[in-house]
C-alpha cells in the first residue's frame, strides 16, 4: 500500500470517527488530505480506536518519519554532554524528548496549530492522548475531579510513533507581566525535575524544547541561561547520570543564544 493510499483511507476513517465532521469535503490533493488528517487527529478526544485503523496510522506515521529523516543523538555535536540542535524535535531519536504541555496534559486541540504540544501529539499518534488521559484519570482519582497538572511536575509516556522512546510532558510557568523570582524558580524546576525523572527511569539522552518561551511568554533571553545553568548544575551534581542533554531550538536566534551560552 502506498503512502497516499494509507492517507486516503485514514482521512475517511477519521471522518467516520467524528460525528461532527463525517461529511467534511476533502479533495484528492495529498497536501489537502494531510491537513485534513492532522486536523481530525488534533480535535479527536482521547478514546480507543479500532486496531486496523491504528495499524494504518502507525504505518503512515512510520513512513512520514522516514521521509522527514530521523536524527540520532550521535549525529549531533556535543560539548561536555550538552548540545544545541535546530530543527523539528519530533525527528530526534533520543531516549526522551520534552513536551511543553498545558495543565490538562491532553495536548493541543487546535487544528494544525504549530505549537510543540500539537506536533508531538500529531506525530506520536492518537495513542499518546489516550495514555495522557489514562494517567490524568488516575491522578484525579487520587487528588479530586478538578485536578490539573501543576507547574514543573513531569509526566512520562511512551513515544509511540515518534523516533524518541519516551516523551516527558511538563507544564512551565506562565509569565503574567514581568518575570518574577517564582517564575525563574519554577522554570529551573522544570529542567531539574525532568532530569530526575529521566534518571529514575534509566533514560540517558533527553532533548529539551524551550520551555515556556512560546504562548507562556517567558522571554527567551532570560529562559535560556536558566535552562543551561540548571542543566549544568544538575549534571555536576549527578555525575554519569546522563550521556547527552540536547537543547532543541526552532530558529536561528535561539540557536545563537544557546550556542553562546554553551561556549561560555
PDB file of C-alpha atoms in Angstrom:
ATOM      1  CA  UNK A   1       0.000   0.000   0.000  1.00  0.00           C
ATOM      2  CA  UNK A   2       1.342   3.425  -0.910  1.00  0.00           C
ATOM      3  CA  UNK A   3       1.525   6.341   1.495  1.00  0.00           C
ATOM      4  CA  UNK A   4      -1.169   8.185  -0.461  1.00  0.00           C
ATOM      5  CA  UNK A   5      -3.460   5.152  -0.257  1.00  0.00           C
ATOM      6  CA  UNK A   6      -2.946   4.985   3.507  1.00  0.00           C
ATOM      7  CA  UNK A   7      -3.669   8.693   3.728  1.00  0.00           C
ATOM      8  CA  UNK A   8      -6.915   8.366   1.777  1.00  0.00           C
ATOM      9  CA  UNK A   9      -8.158   5.533   3.962  1.00  0.00           C
ATOM     10  CA  UNK A  10      -7.131   7.279   7.188  1.00  0.00           C
ATOM     11  CA  UNK A  11      -8.918  10.504   6.271  1.00  0.00           C
ATOM     12  CA  UNK A  12     -12.089   8.516   5.629  1.00  0.00           C
ATOM     13  CA  UNK A  13     -11.719   6.507   8.861  1.00  0.00           C
ATOM     14  CA  UNK A  14     -11.100   9.596  10.992  1.00  0.00           C
ATOM     15  CA  UNK A  15     -14.046  11.377   9.351  1.00  0.00           C
ATOM     16  CA  UNK A  16     -16.311   8.448  10.198  1.00  0.00           C
ATOM     17  CA  UNK A  17     -14.926   8.505  13.746  1.00  0.00           C
ATOM     18  CA  UNK A  18     -16.038  12.141  14.123  1.00  0.00           C
ATOM     19  CA  UNK A  19     -19.801  12.713  14.264  1.00  0.00           C
ATOM     20  CA  UNK A  20     -19.374  16.414  13.539  1.00  0.00           C
ATOM     21  CA  UNK A  21     -17.054  16.090  10.534  1.00  0.00           C
ATOM     22  CA  UNK A  22     -18.282  12.939   8.800  1.00  0.00           C
ATOM     23  CA  UNK A  23     -19.294  14.992   5.775  1.00  0.00           C
ATOM     24  CA  UNK A  24     -16.135  17.111   5.673  1.00  0.00           C
ATOM     25  CA  UNK A  25     -15.246  17.693   1.991  1.00  0.00           C
ATOM     26  CA  UNK A  26     -11.651  16.700   1.271  1.00  0.00           C
ATOM     27  CA  UNK A  27     -10.163  16.816  -2.212  1.00  0.00           C
ATOM     28  CA  UNK A  28      -7.660  14.494  -3.876  1.00  0.00           C
ATOM     29  CA  UNK A  29      -4.644  16.732  -3.353  1.00  0.00           C
ATOM     30  CA  UNK A  30      -2.248  14.975  -0.925  1.00  0.00           C
ATOM     31  CA  UNK A  31      -1.492  18.235   0.904  1.00  0.00           C
ATOM     32  CA  UNK A  32      -5.207  18.796   1.486  1.00  0.00           C
ATOM     33  CA  UNK A  33      -5.585  15.247   2.756  1.00  0.00           C
ATOM     34  CA  UNK A  34      -2.621  15.628   5.111  1.00  0.00           C
ATOM     35  CA  UNK A  35      -4.139  18.810   6.517  1.00  0.00           C
ATOM     36  CA  UNK A  36      -7.497  17.099   6.989  1.00  0.00           C
ATOM     37  CA  UNK A  37      -5.974  14.074   8.717  1.00  0.00           C
ATOM     38  CA  UNK A  38      -3.865  16.131  11.094  1.00  0.00           C
ATOM     39  CA  UNK A  39      -6.815  18.374  11.926  1.00  0.00           C
ATOM     40  CA  UNK A  40      -9.060  15.395  12.633  1.00  0.00           C
ATOM     41  CA  UNK A  41      -6.361  13.887  14.846  1.00  0.00           C
ATOM     42  CA  UNK A  42      -5.913  17.200  16.672  1.00  0.00           C
ATOM     43  CA  UNK A  43      -9.579  17.571  17.617  1.00  0.00           C
ATOM     44  CA  UNK A  44     -10.195  13.913  18.463  1.00  0.00           C
ATOM     45  CA  UNK A  45     -10.941  13.301  22.159  1.00  0.00           C
ATOM     46  CA  UNK A  46      -8.975  10.626  23.989  1.00  0.00           C
ATOM     47  CA  UNK A  47     -10.758   7.374  23.247  1.00  0.00           C
ATOM     48  CA  UNK A  48      -9.928   3.959  21.847  1.00  0.00           C
ATOM     49  CA  UNK A  49      -9.712   3.325  18.116  1.00  0.00           C
ATOM     50  CA  UNK A  50     -10.060   0.047  16.243  1.00  0.00           C
ATOM     51  CA  UNK A  51      -6.897  -1.999  15.748  1.00  0.00           C
ATOM     52  CA  UNK A  52      -6.908  -1.886  11.939  1.00  0.00           C
ATOM     53  CA  UNK A  53      -7.067   1.915  11.832  1.00  0.00           C
ATOM     54  CA  UNK A  54      -4.327   2.161  14.440  1.00  0.00           C
ATOM     55  CA  UNK A  55      -2.170  -0.169  12.352  1.00  0.00           C
ATOM     56  CA  UNK A  56      -2.676   2.035   9.273  1.00  0.00           C
ATOM     57  CA  UNK A  57      -1.983   5.170  11.286  1.00  0.00           C
ATOM     58  CA  UNK A  58       1.234   3.652  12.653  1.00  0.00           C
ATOM     59  CA  UNK A  59       2.369   2.630   9.161  1.00  0.00           C
ATOM     60  CA  UNK A  60       1.572   6.101   7.820  1.00  0.00           C
ATOM     61  CA  UNK A  61       3.464   7.841  10.648  1.00  0.00           C
ATOM     62  CA  UNK A  62       6.444   5.499  10.312  1.00  0.00           C
ATOM     63  CA  UNK A  63       6.694   6.367   6.626  1.00  0.00           C
ATOM     64  CA  UNK A  64       6.294  10.056   7.410  1.00  0.00           C
ATOM     65  CA  UNK A  65       9.140   9.784   9.927  1.00  0.00           C
ATOM     66  CA  UNK A  66      11.366   8.124   7.339  1.00  0.00           C
ATOM     67  CA  UNK A  67      10.523  10.823   4.795  1.00  0.00           C
ATOM     68  CA  UNK A  68      11.393  13.620   7.220  1.00  0.00           C
ATOM     69  CA  UNK A  69      14.598  11.882   8.327  1.00  0.00           C
ATOM     70  CA  UNK A  70      15.397  10.583  11.780  1.00  0.00           C
ATOM     71  CA  UNK A  71      18.202  12.401  13.607  1.00  0.00           C
ATOM     72  CA  UNK A  72      20.246  10.336  16.055  1.00  0.00           C
ATOM     73  CA  UNK A  73      21.875  11.752  19.160  1.00  0.00           C
ATOM     74  CA  UNK A  74      25.248  10.535  17.885  1.00  0.00           C
ATOM     75  CA  UNK A  75      24.904  12.748  14.789  1.00  0.00           C
ATOM     76  CA  UNK A  76      24.721  15.924  16.907  1.00  0.00           C
ATOM     77  CA  UNK A  77      27.994  17.511  18.088  1.00  0.00           C
ATOM     78  CA  UNK A  78      28.385  17.834  21.839  1.00  0.00           C
ATOM     79  CA  UNK A  79      30.322  19.932  24.327  1.00  0.00           C
ATOM     80  CA  UNK A  80      30.554  18.385  27.793  1.00  0.00           C
ATOM     81  CA  UNK A  81      27.460  16.217  27.186  1.00  0.00           C
ATOM     82  CA  UNK A  82      25.486  19.308  26.073  1.00  0.00           C
ATOM     83  CA  UNK A  83      24.283  20.017  22.542  1.00  0.00           C
ATOM     84  CA  UNK A  84      22.256  22.580  20.635  1.00  0.00           C
ATOM     85  CA  UNK A  85      20.240  21.299  17.704  1.00  0.00           C
ATOM     86  CA  UNK A  86      17.945  23.320  15.437  1.00  0.00           C
ATOM     87  CA  UNK A  87      15.011  21.557  13.849  1.00  0.00           C
ATOM     88  CA  UNK A  88      11.839  19.563  14.400  1.00  0.00           C
ATOM     89  CA  UNK A  89      12.069  17.812  17.777  1.00  0.00           C
ATOM     90  CA  UNK A  90       9.759  15.048  16.524  1.00  0.00           C
ATOM     91  CA  UNK A  91      12.655  13.827  14.349  1.00  0.00           C
ATOM     92  CA  UNK A  92      15.018  13.164  17.256  1.00  0.00           C
ATOM     93  CA  UNK A  93      15.771   9.568  18.241  1.00  0.00           C
ATOM     94  CA  UNK A  94      16.606  10.320  21.882  1.00  0.00           C
ATOM     95  CA  UNK A  95      15.580   8.294  24.909  1.00  0.00           C
ATOM     96  CA  UNK A  96      13.154  11.153  25.631  1.00  0.00           C
ATOM     97  CA  UNK A  97      12.006  14.452  24.206  1.00  0.00           C
ATOM     98  CA  UNK A  98      10.349  17.102  26.341  1.00  0.00           C
ATOM     99  CA  UNK A  99       6.905  18.442  25.535  1.00  0.00           C
ATOM    100  CA  UNK A 100       5.821  21.876  26.763  1.00  0.00           C
ATOM    101  CA  UNK A 101       2.356  20.815  27.888  1.00  0.00           C
ATOM    102  CA  UNK A 102      -0.634  22.593  29.382  1.00  0.00           C
ATOM    103  CA  UNK A 103      -2.168  21.674  32.714  1.00  0.00           C
ATOM    104  CA  UNK A 104      -4.824  19.388  31.175  1.00  0.00           C
ATOM    105  CA  UNK A 105      -1.950  17.241  29.803  1.00  0.00           C
ATOM    106  CA  UNK A 106      -4.065  16.166  26.809  1.00  0.00           C
ATOM    107  CA  UNK A 107      -2.269  18.008  24.036  1.00  0.00           C
ATOM    108  CA  UNK A 108      -3.356  20.877  21.803  1.00  0.00           C
ATOM    109  CA  UNK A 109      -6.852  20.542  20.330  1.00  0.00           C
ATOM    110  CA  UNK A 110      -6.495  23.458  17.892  1.00  0.00           C
ATOM    111  CA  UNK A 111      -6.347  22.058  14.345  1.00  0.00           C
ATOM    112  CA  UNK A 112      -2.947  22.476  12.660  1.00  0.00           C
ATOM    113  CA  UNK A 113      -1.582  24.651  15.451  1.00  0.00           C
ATOM    114  CA  UNK A 114       2.197  24.760  15.196  1.00  0.00           C
ATOM    115  CA  UNK A 115       2.955  24.539  18.913  1.00  0.00           C
ATOM    116  CA  UNK A 116       5.224  21.737  20.073  1.00  0.00           C
ATOM    117  CA  UNK A 117       2.373  20.101  22.020  1.00  0.00           C
ATOM    118  CA  UNK A 118       0.349  19.783  18.814  1.00  0.00           C
ATOM    119  CA  UNK A 119       3.290  18.490  16.781  1.00  0.00           C
ATOM    120  CA  UNK A 120       4.296  15.862  19.313  1.00  0.00           C
ATOM    121  CA  UNK A 121       0.755  14.542  19.734  1.00  0.00           C
ATOM    122  CA  UNK A 122       0.194  14.508  15.968  1.00  0.00           C
ATOM    123  CA  UNK A 123       3.271  12.504  15.069  1.00  0.00           C
ATOM    124  CA  UNK A 124       3.156  10.220  18.097  1.00  0.00           C
ATOM    125  CA  UNK A 125      -0.378   9.209  17.060  1.00  0.00           C
ATOM    126  CA  UNK A 126      -3.694   9.136  18.859  1.00  0.00           C
ATOM    127  CA  UNK A 127      -2.358   6.622  21.396  1.00  0.00           C
ATOM    128  CA  UNK A 128      -0.467   9.417  23.144  1.00  0.00           C
ATOM    129  CA  UNK A 129      -3.541  11.452  24.079  1.00  0.00           C
ATOM    130  CA  UNK A 130      -5.259   8.303  25.324  1.00  0.00           C
ATOM    131  CA  UNK A 131      -2.287   7.466  27.567  1.00  0.00           C
ATOM    132  CA  UNK A 132      -2.140  11.010  28.931  1.00  0.00           C
ATOM    133  CA  UNK A 133      -5.860  10.826  29.679  1.00  0.00           C
ATOM    134  CA  UNK A 134      -5.378   7.492  31.456  1.00  0.00           C
ATOM    135  CA  UNK A 135      -2.708   8.954  33.710  1.00  0.00           C
ATOM    136  CA  UNK A 136      -4.766  12.075  34.399  1.00  0.00           C
ATOM    137  CA  UNK A 137      -7.754   9.895  35.312  1.00  0.00           C
ATOM    138  CA  UNK A 138      -5.613   8.124  37.892  1.00  0.00           C
ATOM    139  CA  UNK A 139      -4.348  11.422  39.260  1.00  0.00           C
ATOM    140  CA  UNK A 140      -7.894  12.787  39.531  1.00  0.00           C
ATOM    141  CA  UNK A 141      -8.952   9.669  41.398  1.00  0.00           C
ATOM    142  CA  UNK A 142      -6.212  10.461  43.919  1.00  0.00           C
ATOM    143  CA  UNK A 143      -6.488  14.260  44.015  1.00  0.00           C
ATOM    144  CA  UNK A 144     -10.082  15.111  43.105  1.00  0.00           C
ATOM    145  CA  UNK A 145     -12.036  15.689  39.890  1.00  0.00           C
ATOM    146  CA  UNK A 146     -10.695  19.224  39.352  1.00  0.00           C
ATOM    147  CA  UNK A 147      -7.044  18.175  39.402  1.00  0.00           C
ATOM    148  CA  UNK A 148      -4.785  19.874  36.873  1.00  0.00           C
ATOM    149  CA  UNK A 149      -1.109  19.049  36.461  1.00  0.00           C
ATOM    150  CA  UNK A 150       0.978  21.517  38.475  1.00  0.00           C
ATOM    151  CA  UNK A 151       3.851  23.507  37.056  1.00  0.00           C
ATOM    152  CA  UNK A 152       7.172  21.620  36.961  1.00  0.00           C
ATOM    153  CA  UNK A 153       5.675  18.180  37.693  1.00  0.00           C
ATOM    154  CA  UNK A 154       6.670  15.916  34.780  1.00  0.00           C
ATOM    155  CA  UNK A 155       4.660  13.064  33.294  1.00  0.00           C
ATOM    156  CA  UNK A 156       6.348  10.246  31.372  1.00  0.00           C
ATOM    157  CA  UNK A 157       4.715   8.446  28.447  1.00  0.00           C
ATOM    158  CA  UNK A 158       5.887   6.219  25.616  1.00  0.00           C
ATOM    159  CA  UNK A 159       6.806   7.970  22.368  1.00  0.00           C
ATOM    160  CA  UNK A 160       4.614   5.646  20.268  1.00  0.00           C
ATOM    161  CA  UNK A 161       5.291   6.590  16.623  1.00  0.00           C
ATOM    162  CA  UNK A 162       7.991   9.143  17.379  1.00  0.00           C
ATOM    163  CA  UNK A 163      11.663   8.213  16.943  1.00  0.00           C
ATOM    164  CA  UNK A 164      12.073   9.106  20.625  1.00  0.00           C
ATOM    165  CA  UNK A 165      11.364   6.234  23.009  1.00  0.00           C
ATOM    166  CA  UNK A 166       9.552   8.449  25.523  1.00  0.00           C
ATOM    167  CA  UNK A 167       8.001  11.868  25.958  1.00  0.00           C
ATOM    168  CA  UNK A 168       8.293  13.899  29.140  1.00  0.00           C
ATOM    169  CA  UNK A 169       5.324  16.264  29.391  1.00  0.00           C
ATOM    170  CA  UNK A 170       5.816  19.243  31.666  1.00  0.00           C
ATOM    171  CA  UNK A 171       3.905  22.445  32.384  1.00  0.00           C
ATOM    172  CA  UNK A 172       6.110  25.526  32.502  1.00  0.00           C
ATOM    173  CA  UNK A 173       5.399  28.796  34.325  1.00  0.00           C
ATOM    174  CA  UNK A 174       3.133  31.339  32.650  1.00  0.00           C
ATOM    175  CA  UNK A 175       4.527  34.877  32.821  1.00  0.00           C
ATOM    176  CA  UNK A 176       1.742  37.363  33.530  1.00  0.00           C
ATOM    177  CA  UNK A 177       3.563  40.700  33.392  1.00  0.00           C
ATOM    178  CA  UNK A 178       7.235  40.866  34.358  1.00  0.00           C
ATOM    179  CA  UNK A 179       9.200  37.723  35.147  1.00  0.00           C
ATOM    180  CA  UNK A 180       9.228  37.069  38.883  1.00  0.00           C
ATOM    181  CA  UNK A 181      11.644  35.169  41.105  1.00  0.00           C
ATOM    182  CA  UNK A 182       8.963  32.495  41.455  1.00  0.00           C
ATOM    183  CA  UNK A 183       8.799  32.187  37.651  1.00  0.00           C
ATOM    184  CA  UNK A 184      12.561  31.683  37.498  1.00  0.00           C
ATOM    185  CA  UNK A 185      12.489  29.031  40.232  1.00  0.00           C
ATOM    186  CA  UNK A 186       9.615  27.250  38.519  1.00  0.00           C
ATOM    187  CA  UNK A 187      11.402  27.186  35.172  1.00  0.00           C
ATOM    188  CA  UNK A 188      14.562  25.819  36.765  1.00  0.00           C
ATOM    189  CA  UNK A 189      12.457  23.161  38.489  1.00  0.00           C
ATOM    190  CA  UNK A 190      11.086  22.074  35.094  1.00  0.00           C
ATOM    191  CA  UNK A 191      14.607  21.172  33.986  1.00  0.00           C
ATOM    192  CA  UNK A 192      15.655  19.663  37.313  1.00  0.00           C
ATOM    193  CA  UNK A 193      12.543  17.528  37.681  1.00  0.00           C
ATOM    194  CA  UNK A 194      12.666  16.308  34.094  1.00  0.00           C
ATOM    195  CA  UNK A 195      16.273  15.195  34.522  1.00  0.00           C
ATOM    196  CA  UNK A 196      15.410  13.495  37.813  1.00  0.00           C
ATOM    197  CA  UNK A 197      12.572  11.626  36.104  1.00  0.00           C
ATOM    198  CA  UNK A 198      14.929  10.522  33.328  1.00  0.00           C
ATOM    199  CA  UNK A 199      17.437   9.301  35.900  1.00  0.00           C
ATOM    200  CA  UNK A 200      14.755   7.348  37.773  1.00  0.00           C
ATOM    201  CA  UNK A 201      13.684   5.633  34.549  1.00  0.00           C
ATOM    202  CA  UNK A 202      17.102   4.868  33.088  1.00  0.00           C
ATOM    203  CA  UNK A 203      16.818   7.410  30.256  1.00  0.00           C
ATOM    204  CA  UNK A 204      20.267   8.661  29.343  1.00  0.00           C
ATOM    205  CA  UNK A 205      19.595  11.049  26.449  1.00  0.00           C
ATOM    206  CA  UNK A 206      16.979  13.795  26.525  1.00  0.00           C
ATOM    207  CA  UNK A 207      16.094  16.708  24.236  1.00  0.00           C
ATOM    208  CA  UNK A 208      14.537  19.788  25.821  1.00  0.00           C
ATOM    209  CA  UNK A 209      12.343  22.210  23.957  1.00  0.00           C
ATOM    210  CA  UNK A 210      12.480  25.865  25.041  1.00  0.00           C
ATOM    211  CA  UNK A 211      10.004  25.528  27.906  1.00  0.00           C
ATOM    212  CA  UNK A 212       7.556  28.428  28.484  1.00  0.00           C
ATOM    213  CA  UNK A 213       9.028  30.700  25.801  1.00  0.00           C
ATOM    214  CA  UNK A 214       6.039  30.472  23.439  1.00  0.00           C
ATOM    215  CA  UNK A 215       2.489  31.332  24.462  1.00  0.00           C
ATOM    216  CA  UNK A 216       3.567  31.178  28.138  1.00  0.00           C
ATOM    217  CA  UNK A 217       5.575  34.372  27.467  1.00  0.00           C
ATOM    218  CA  UNK A 218       8.836  33.681  29.308  1.00  0.00           C
ATOM    219  CA  UNK A 219      11.411  35.876  27.498  1.00  0.00           C
ATOM    220  CA  UNK A 220      13.907  33.718  25.636  1.00  0.00           C
ATOM    221  CA  UNK A 221      16.891  35.787  26.728  1.00  0.00           C
ATOM    222  CA  UNK A 222      16.008  35.100  30.369  1.00  0.00           C
ATOM    223  CA  UNK A 223      14.883  31.497  29.909  1.00  0.00           C
ATOM    224  CA  UNK A 224      17.953  30.226  28.080  1.00  0.00           C
ATOM    225  CA  UNK A 225      20.537  30.992  30.810  1.00  0.00           C
ATOM    226  CA  UNK A 226      18.238  29.406  33.394  1.00  0.00           C
ATOM    227  CA  UNK A 227      17.958  26.286  31.247  1.00  0.00           C
ATOM    228  CA  UNK A 228      21.687  25.952  30.609  1.00  0.00           C
ATOM    229  CA  UNK A 229      22.797  26.825  34.146  1.00  0.00           C
ATOM    230  CA  UNK A 230      20.256  24.468  35.697  1.00  0.00           C
ATOM    231  CA  UNK A 231      21.186  21.552  33.461  1.00  0.00           C
ATOM    232  CA  UNK A 232      24.906  22.106  34.035  1.00  0.00           C
ATOM    233  CA  UNK A 233      24.427  22.234  37.805  1.00  0.00           C
ATOM    234  CA  UNK A 234      22.308  19.063  37.754  1.00  0.00           C
ATOM    235  CA  UNK A 235      24.868  17.182  35.656  1.00  0.00           C
ATOM    236  CA  UNK A 236      27.645  18.276  38.014  1.00  0.00           C
ATOM    237  CA  UNK A 237      25.602  17.064  40.982  1.00  0.00           C
ATOM    238  CA  UNK A 238      24.789  13.754  39.260  1.00  0.00           C
ATOM    239  CA  UNK A 239      28.000  12.626  37.548  1.00  0.00           C
ATOM    240  CA  UNK A 240      27.484   9.872  34.997  1.00  0.00           C
ATOM    241  CA  UNK A 241      23.685  10.112  35.150  1.00  0.00           C
ATOM    242  CA  UNK A 242      23.159  11.310  31.563  1.00  0.00           C
ATOM    243  CA  UNK A 243      25.018  10.722  28.313  1.00  0.00           C
ATOM    244  CA  UNK A 244      23.573  13.714  26.477  1.00  0.00           C
ATOM    245  CA  UNK A 245      21.259  16.670  27.036  1.00  0.00           C
ATOM    246  CA  UNK A 246      20.126  18.459  23.882  1.00  0.00           C
ATOM    247  CA  UNK A 247      18.591  21.913  23.691  1.00  0.00           C
ATOM    248  CA  UNK A 248      16.303  21.646  20.661  1.00  0.00           C
ATOM    249  CA  UNK A 249      15.567  25.051  19.145  1.00  0.00           C
ATOM    250  CA  UNK A 250      13.431  26.220  16.240  1.00  0.00           C
ATOM    251  CA  UNK A 251      15.119  29.300  14.821  1.00  0.00           C
ATOM    252  CA  UNK A 252      18.486  30.947  14.212  1.00  0.00           C
ATOM    253  CA  UNK A 253      18.042  33.421  17.054  1.00  0.00           C
ATOM    254  CA  UNK A 254      17.509  30.682  19.639  1.00  0.00           C
ATOM    255  CA  UNK A 255      20.373  28.631  18.239  1.00  0.00           C
ATOM    256  CA  UNK A 256      22.794  31.558  18.513  1.00  0.00           C
ATOM    257  CA  UNK A 257      21.618  32.254  22.054  1.00  0.00           C
ATOM    258  CA  UNK A 258      22.172  28.687  23.276  1.00  0.00           C
ATOM    259  CA  UNK A 259      25.434  28.214  21.399  1.00  0.00           C
ATOM    260  CA  UNK A 260      26.842  31.347  23.046  1.00  0.00           C
ATOM    261  CA  UNK A 261      25.828  30.046  26.458  1.00  0.00           C
ATOM    262  CA  UNK A 262      27.441  26.654  25.853  1.00  0.00           C
ATOM    263  CA  UNK A 263      30.673  28.339  24.774  1.00  0.00           C
ATOM    264  CA  UNK A 264      30.698  30.487  27.905  1.00  0.00           C
TER     265      UNK A 264
END
